[in-house]
Coordinates of C-alpha atoms and ligand atoms in Angstrom, one line a residue:
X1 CA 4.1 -24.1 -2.9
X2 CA 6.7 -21.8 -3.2
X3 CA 6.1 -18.4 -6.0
X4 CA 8.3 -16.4 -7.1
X5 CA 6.9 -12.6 -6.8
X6 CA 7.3 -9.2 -8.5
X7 CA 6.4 -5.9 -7.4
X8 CA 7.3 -2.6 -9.6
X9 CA 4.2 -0.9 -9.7
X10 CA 5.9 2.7 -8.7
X11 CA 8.9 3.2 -7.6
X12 CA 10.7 0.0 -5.7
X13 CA 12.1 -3.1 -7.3
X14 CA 11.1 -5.7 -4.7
X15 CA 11.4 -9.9 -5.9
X16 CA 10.4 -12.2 -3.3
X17 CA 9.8 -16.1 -2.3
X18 CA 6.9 -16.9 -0.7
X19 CA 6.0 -20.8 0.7
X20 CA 2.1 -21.2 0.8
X21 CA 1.3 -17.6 1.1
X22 CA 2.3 -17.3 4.3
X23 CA 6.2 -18.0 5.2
X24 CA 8.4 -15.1 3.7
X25 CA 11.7 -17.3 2.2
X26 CA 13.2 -14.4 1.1
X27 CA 12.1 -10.4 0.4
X28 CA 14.5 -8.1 -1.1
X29 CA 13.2 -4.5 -2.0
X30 CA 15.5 -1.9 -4.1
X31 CA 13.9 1.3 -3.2
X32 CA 14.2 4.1 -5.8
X33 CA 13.4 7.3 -3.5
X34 CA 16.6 8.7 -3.2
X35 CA 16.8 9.1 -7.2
X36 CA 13.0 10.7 -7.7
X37 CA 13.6 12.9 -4.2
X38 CA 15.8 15.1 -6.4
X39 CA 12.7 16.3 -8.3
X40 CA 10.3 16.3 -5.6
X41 CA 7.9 12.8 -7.2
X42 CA 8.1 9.6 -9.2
X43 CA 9.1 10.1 -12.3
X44 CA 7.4 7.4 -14.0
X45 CA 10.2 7.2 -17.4
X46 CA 12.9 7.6 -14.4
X47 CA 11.6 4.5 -12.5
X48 CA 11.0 2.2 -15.6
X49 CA 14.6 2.4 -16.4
X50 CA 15.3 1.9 -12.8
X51 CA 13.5 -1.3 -12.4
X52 CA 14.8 -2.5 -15.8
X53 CA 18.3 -2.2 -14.3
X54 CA 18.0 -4.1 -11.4
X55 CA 15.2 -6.3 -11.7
X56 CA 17.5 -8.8 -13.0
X57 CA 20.1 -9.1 -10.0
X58 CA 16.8 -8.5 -7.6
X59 CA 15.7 -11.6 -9.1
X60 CA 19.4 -14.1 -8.3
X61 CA 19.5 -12.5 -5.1
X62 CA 16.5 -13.3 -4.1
X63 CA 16.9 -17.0 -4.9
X64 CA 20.8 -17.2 -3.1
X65 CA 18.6 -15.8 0.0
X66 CA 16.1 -18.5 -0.2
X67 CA 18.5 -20.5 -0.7
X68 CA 16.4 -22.0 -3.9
X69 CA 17.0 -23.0 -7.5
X70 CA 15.3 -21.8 -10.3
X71 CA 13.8 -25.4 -10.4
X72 CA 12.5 -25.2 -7.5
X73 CA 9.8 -22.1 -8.2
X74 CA 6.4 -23.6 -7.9
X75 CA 4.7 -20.4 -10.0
X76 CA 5.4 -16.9 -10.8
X77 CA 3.3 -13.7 -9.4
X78 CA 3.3 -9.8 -10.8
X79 CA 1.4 -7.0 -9.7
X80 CA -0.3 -6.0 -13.2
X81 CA -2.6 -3.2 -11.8
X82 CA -3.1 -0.5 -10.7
X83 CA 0.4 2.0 -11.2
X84 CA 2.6 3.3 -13.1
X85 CA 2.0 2.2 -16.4
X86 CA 5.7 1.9 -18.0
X87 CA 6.9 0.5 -13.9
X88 CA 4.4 -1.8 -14.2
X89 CA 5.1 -3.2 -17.9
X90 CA 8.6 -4.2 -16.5
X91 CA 7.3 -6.1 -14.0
X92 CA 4.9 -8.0 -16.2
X93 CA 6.9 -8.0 -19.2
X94 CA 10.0 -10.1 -17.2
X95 CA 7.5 -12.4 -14.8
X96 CA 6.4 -13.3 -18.3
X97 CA 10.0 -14.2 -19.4
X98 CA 10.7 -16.2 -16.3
X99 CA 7.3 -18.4 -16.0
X100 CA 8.3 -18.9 -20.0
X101 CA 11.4 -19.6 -19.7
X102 CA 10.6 -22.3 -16.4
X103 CA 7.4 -23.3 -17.8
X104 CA 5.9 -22.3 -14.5
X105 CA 2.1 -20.5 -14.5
X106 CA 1.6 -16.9 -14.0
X107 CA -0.5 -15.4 -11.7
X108 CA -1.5 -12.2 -11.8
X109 CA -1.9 -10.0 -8.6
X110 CA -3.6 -6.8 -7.9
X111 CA -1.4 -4.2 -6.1
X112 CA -4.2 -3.0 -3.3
X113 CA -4.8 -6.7 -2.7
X114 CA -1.0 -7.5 -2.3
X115 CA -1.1 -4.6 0.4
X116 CA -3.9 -6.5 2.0
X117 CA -2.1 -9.7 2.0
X118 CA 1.0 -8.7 4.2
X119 CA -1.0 -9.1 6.9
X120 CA -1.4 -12.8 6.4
X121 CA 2.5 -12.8 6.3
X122 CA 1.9 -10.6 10.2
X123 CA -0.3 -13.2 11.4
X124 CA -0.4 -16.7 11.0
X125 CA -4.1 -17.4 12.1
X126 CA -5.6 -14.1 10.4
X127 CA -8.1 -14.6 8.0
X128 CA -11.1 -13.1 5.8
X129 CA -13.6 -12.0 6.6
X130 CA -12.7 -9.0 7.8
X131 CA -12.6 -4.9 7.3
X132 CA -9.9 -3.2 5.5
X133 CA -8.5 -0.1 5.3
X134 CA -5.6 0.3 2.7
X135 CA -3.7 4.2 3.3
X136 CA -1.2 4.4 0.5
X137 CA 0.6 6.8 -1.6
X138 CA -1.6 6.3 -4.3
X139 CA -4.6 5.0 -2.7
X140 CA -7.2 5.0 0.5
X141 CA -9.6 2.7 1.0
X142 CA -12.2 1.3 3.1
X143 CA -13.1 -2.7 2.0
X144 CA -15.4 -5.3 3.1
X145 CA -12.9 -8.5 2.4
X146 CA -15.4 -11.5 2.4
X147 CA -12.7 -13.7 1.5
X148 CA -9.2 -14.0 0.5
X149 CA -10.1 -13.0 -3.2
X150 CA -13.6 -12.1 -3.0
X151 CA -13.4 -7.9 -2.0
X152 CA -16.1 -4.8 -2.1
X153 CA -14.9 -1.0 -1.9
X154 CA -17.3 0.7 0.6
X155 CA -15.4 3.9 0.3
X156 CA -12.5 5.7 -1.1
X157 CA -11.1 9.1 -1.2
X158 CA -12.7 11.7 -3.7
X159 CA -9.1 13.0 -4.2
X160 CA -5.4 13.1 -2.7
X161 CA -4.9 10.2 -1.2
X162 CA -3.6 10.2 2.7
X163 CA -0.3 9.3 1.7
X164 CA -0.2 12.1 -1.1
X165 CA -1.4 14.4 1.2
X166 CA 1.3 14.0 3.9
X167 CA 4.2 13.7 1.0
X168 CA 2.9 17.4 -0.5
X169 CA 3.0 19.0 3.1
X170 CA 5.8 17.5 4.1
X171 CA 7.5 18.9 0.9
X172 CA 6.7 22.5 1.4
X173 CA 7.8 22.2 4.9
X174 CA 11.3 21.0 3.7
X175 CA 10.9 17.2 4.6
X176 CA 12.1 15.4 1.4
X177 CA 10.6 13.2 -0.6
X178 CA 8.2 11.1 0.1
X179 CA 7.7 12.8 3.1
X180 CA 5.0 11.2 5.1
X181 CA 7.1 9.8 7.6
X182 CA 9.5 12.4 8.5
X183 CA 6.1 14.7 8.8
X184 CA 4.6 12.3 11.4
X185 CA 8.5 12.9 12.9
X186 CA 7.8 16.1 13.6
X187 CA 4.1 16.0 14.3
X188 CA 5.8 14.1 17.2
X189 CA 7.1 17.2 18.9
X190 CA 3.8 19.1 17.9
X191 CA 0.7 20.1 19.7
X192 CA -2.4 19.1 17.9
X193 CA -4.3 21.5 18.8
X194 CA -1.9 24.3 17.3
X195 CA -4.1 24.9 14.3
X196 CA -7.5 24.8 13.1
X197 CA -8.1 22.1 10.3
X198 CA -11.2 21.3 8.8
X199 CA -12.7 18.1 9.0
X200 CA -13.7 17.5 5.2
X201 CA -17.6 15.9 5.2
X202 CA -18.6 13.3 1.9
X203 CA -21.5 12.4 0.8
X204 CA -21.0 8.8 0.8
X205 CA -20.1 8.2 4.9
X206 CA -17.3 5.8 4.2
X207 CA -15.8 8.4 1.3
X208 CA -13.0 10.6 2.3
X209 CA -11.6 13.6 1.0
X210 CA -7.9 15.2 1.7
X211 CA -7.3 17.8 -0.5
X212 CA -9.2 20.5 1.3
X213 CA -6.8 19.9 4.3
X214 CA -4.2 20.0 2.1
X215 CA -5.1 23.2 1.0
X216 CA -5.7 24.8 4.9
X217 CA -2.6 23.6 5.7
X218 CA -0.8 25.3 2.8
X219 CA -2.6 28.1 3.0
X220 CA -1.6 28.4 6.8
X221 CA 2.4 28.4 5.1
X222 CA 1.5 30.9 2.7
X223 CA -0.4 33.9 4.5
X224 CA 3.0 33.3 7.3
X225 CA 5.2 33.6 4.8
X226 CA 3.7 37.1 3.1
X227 CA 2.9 38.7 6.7
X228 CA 7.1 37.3 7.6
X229 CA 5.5 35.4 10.5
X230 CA 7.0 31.9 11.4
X231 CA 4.9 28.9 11.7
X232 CA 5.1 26.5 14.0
X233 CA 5.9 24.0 12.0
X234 CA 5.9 20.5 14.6
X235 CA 3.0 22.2 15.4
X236 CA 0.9 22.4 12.3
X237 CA 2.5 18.8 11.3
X238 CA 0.6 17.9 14.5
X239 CA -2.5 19.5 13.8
X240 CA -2.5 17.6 10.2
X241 CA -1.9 14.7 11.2
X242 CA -4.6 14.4 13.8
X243 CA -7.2 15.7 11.0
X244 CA -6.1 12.9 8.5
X245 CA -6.2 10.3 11.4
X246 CA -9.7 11.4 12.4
X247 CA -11.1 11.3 9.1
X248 CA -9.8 7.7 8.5
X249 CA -10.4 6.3 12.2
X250 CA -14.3 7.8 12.2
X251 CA -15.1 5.8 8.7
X252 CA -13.4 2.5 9.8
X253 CA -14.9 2.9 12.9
X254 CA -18.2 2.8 11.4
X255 CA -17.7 0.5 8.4
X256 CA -16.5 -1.7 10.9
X257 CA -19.6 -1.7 13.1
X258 CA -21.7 -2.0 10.5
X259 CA -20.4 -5.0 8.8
X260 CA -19.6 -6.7 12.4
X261 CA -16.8 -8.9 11.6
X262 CA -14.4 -9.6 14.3
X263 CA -11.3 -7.8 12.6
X264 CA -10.5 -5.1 10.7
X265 CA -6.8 -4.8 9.5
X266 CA -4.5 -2.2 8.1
X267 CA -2.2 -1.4 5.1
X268 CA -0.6 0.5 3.1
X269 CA 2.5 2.3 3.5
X270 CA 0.7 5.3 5.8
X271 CA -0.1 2.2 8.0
X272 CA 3.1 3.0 9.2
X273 CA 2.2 5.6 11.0
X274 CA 2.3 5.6 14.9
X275 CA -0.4 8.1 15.5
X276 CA -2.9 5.9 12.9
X277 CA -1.8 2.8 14.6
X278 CA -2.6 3.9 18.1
X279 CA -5.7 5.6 17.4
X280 CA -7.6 3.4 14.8
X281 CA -6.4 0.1 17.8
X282 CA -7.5 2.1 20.5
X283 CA -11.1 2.8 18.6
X284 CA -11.7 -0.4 17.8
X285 CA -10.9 -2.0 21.1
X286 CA -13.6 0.3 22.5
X287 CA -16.6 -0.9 19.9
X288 CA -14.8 -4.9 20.9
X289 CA -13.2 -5.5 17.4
X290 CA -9.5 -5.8 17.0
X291 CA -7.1 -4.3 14.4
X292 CA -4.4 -6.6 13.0
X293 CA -1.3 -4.3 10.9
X294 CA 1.1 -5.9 9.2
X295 CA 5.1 -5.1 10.9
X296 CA 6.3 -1.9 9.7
X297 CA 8.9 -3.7 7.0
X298 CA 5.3 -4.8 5.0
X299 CA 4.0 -1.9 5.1
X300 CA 5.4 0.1 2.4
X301 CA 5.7 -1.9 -1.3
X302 CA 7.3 -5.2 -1.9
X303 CA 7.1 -8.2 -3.5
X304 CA 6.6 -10.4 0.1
X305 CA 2.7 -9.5 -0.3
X306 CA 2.7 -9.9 -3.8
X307 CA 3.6 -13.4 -3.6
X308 CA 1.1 -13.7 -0.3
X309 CA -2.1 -12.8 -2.3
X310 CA -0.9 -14.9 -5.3
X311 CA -1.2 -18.2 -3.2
X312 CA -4.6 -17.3 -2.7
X313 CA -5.6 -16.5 -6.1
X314 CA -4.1 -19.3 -7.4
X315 CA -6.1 -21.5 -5.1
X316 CA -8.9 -19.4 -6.4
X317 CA -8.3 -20.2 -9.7
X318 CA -6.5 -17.3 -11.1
X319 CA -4.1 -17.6 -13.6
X320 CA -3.2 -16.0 -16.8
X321 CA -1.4 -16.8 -20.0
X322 CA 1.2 -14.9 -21.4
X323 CA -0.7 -12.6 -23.3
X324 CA -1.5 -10.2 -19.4
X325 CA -1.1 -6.9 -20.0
X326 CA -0.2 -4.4 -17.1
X327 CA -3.0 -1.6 -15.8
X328 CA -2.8 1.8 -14.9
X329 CA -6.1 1.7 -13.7
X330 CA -7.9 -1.6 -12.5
X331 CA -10.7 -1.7 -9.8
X332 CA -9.8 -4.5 -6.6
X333 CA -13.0 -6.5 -7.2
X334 CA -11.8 -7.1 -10.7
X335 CA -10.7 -11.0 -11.4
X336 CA -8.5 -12.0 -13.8
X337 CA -8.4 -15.3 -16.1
X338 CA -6.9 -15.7 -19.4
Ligands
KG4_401 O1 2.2 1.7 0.0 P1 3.3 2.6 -0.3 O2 4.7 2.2 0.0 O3 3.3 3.0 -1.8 C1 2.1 3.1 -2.6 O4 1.5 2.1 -3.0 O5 1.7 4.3 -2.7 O6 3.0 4.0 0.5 C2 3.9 5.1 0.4 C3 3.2 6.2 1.2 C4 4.0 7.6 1.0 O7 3.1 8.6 0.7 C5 4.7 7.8 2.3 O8 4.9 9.1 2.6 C6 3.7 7.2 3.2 O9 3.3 6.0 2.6 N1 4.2 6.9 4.6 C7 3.7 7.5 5.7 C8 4.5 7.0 6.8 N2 5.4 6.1 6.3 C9 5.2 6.1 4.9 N3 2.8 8.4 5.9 C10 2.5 8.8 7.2 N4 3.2 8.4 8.2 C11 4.2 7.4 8.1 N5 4.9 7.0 9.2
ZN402 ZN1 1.7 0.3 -2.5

C-alpha cells in the first residue's frame, strides 16, 4: 500500500511515500529554520505562508522521486494534531484537496505518534509493545505503546520541553536558532562537572520538569555577565546537558523496568543527541532491555513517519472524511474516526 504523507505541523514542509509503513519510496523535507532563526522562534503566520508556498512542488517532487503517478497513491496521510495551528491547517487543508481530487481515503495521523513510527522505518522487525520516550521541541514524553495505535502517557514534562530548553540556552549563548544541536557541539568540548545544576524532582516519578534548569543555567550567564566574569561556556553546555540527560535516562530507566517489555525506543528530534543516545543505550543494556532510535535523518520532523504510522492506523481502522479539522492541542491516546 503505498500513502502519500504530509507533515507541516511547525516549521518543515516534508511530503513523503511510504510502501506498507515500512519502506521509505521517497522523503523530501523543506526545512524553514533559516527564515524563523532571524527572530530567534517559529513564527507561526511566517511558517503557514511558507508551507503554502512549497507544499505544492514538495508534493511533484516527491512523486518524480518515487518514481510514482498520482494513480498510483493507495491513500493520503496528515499530521492534524498537535502544532501550530495555521501550519497545521495547510497541511490538512491540501491532503484534503489531494485524497478529493484522487478519490483516495484520508487518514489522519497524530504528530507524537508519527515520531514514534520512524522507528519502524529504522528497524524492520521492531514492534509494539514497547517503552517510549518522545524528546522534541515541543514535547517530552514517557509512553507505554501496547500496540501500534493503542498508546498510554505515563509521564510528561510539567513545562519546557527538553528540546525548548536546549534551543533557549543555546540562544543566549550565541548558537542560533534552534539550537539544541550546536549546544550539544559544544557540550562536546565541556567538562560536565563545570557547574552545579539542579536535578528538578516531580511528583509524579515519570514527570519531568526543565524550566528550573533553564533558569540555573541562565542565571549562571547573568550574575557573569554583571560581576564582568567569563563563563565557560563548553563547559556549562556540558554541565546542561548531562542534567537534561539524567533527568530523562532515570525515568525511562524506571518506566522501563516497571512495564518489562523487551524494548524501549527513542524519538524526537533531541533523540538526536549523542550524549542521550549513549547514555539512555548504555542504561538499559545494564537492567537487559535494549533501545532501538530511529537514524539521525528521522529524527527531526518529516513526512517519512507520518506516512509510517498512517499504515498502521489505517489497518486499525482509522480514517476520516473530509470534514478533519487540524489541532493545536490533541492528547496521543486520542482516536480519530469520522
Ligand atoms: O522533533 P523536532 O524536529 O520538532 C518538534 O516536533 O518539536 O525537534 C526539534 C528539536 C529542537 O528543539 C532542536 O534543538 C532539538 O530537537 N535537537 C537537539 C539535537 N538535534 C535537534 N537537541 C539536542 N541535541 C541534538 N543533537
Ligand atoms: Zn516533531
Amino acid at each position: 500500500m503505498n500513502i502519500l504523507a504530509f507533515e507541516t505541523s511547525c516549521d518543515e514542509t516534508a511530503v513523503a511515500l511510504v510502501q506498507d509503513g515500512r519502506r521509505i519510496l521517497s522523503s523530501v523535507v523543506l526545512s524553514q529554520t533559516d527564515v524563523h532563526a532571524l527572530y530567534g522562534g517559529v513564527v507561526p503566520e511566517i511558517a503557514s505562508r511558507h508551507h503554502m508556498e512549497a507544499v505544492a512542488d514538495l508534493t511533484a517532487q516527491a512523486l518524480r522521486e518515487a518514481n510514482l503517478e498520482r494513480g498510483d497513491v493507495d491513500a493520503v496521510a496528515v499530521t492534524y494534531a498537535p502544532g501550530l495551528i495555521g501550519a497545521l491547517l495547510v497541511g490538512v487543508g491540501f491532503a484534503k484537496g489531494v485524497a478529493f481530487s484522487l478519490r483516495r481515503p484520508l487518514i489522519p495521523v497524530h504528530h507524537i505518534r508519527g515520531h514514534i513510527a520512524a522507528n519502524y522505518l529504522s528497524h524492520e522487525a521492531l514492534a509494539p509493545p514497547f517503552t517510549a520516550l518522545v524528546v522534541s521541541g515541543g514535547h517530552t514524553l514517557i509512553l507505554d505503546v501496547r500496540d501500534y495505535t493503542e498508546m498510554r502517557a505515563l509521564g510528561s514534562t510539567c513545562d519546557d520541553a527538553a528540546g525548548e530548553a536546549f534551543d533557549k540556552l543555546a540562544r543566549v549563548l550565541g548558537l542560533g536558532y534552534p539550537g539544541g544541536a550546536a549546544l550539544s557541539h559544544l557540550a562536546a568540548q565541556g567538562e560536565p562537572s563545570a557547574y552545579r545544576l539542579p536535578r528538578p524532582h516531580t511528583d509524579n516519578p515519570y514527570d519531568m520538569s526543565f524550566s528550573g534548569l533553564k533558569t540555573a543555567a541562565l542565571s549562571i550567564l547573568n550574575r557573569a555577565q554583571m560581576k564582568g566574569e567569563t563563563v565557560d561556556k563548553a563547559g556549562l553546555a556540558a554541565s546542561f546537558e548531562v542534567a537534561v540527560c539524567e533527568s530523562l535516562v532515570s525515568r525511562t530507566l524506571s518506566a522501563a523496568r516497571e512495564l518489562g517489555y523487551e524494548n524501549v525506543v527513542l524519538a524526537g528530534g533531541v533523540g538526536a543527541n549523542r550524549r542521550l543516545r549513549q547514555d539512555l543505550s548504555a542504561a538499559l543494556k545494564a537492567q537487559g532491555q535494549a533501545l532501538y532510535m530511529p537514524s539521525f535523518s528521522l529524527c527531526g520532523d518529516n513526512a517519512a513517519m507520518i506516512g509510517a504510522q498512517a499504515y498502521y492506523e489505517w489497518l486499525h481502522g482509522t480514517r476520516t472524511s473530509l470534514s478533519l479539522n487540524a489541532r493545536a492541542c490533541q492528547k496521543i491516546e486520542a482516536r480519530i474516526i469520522m
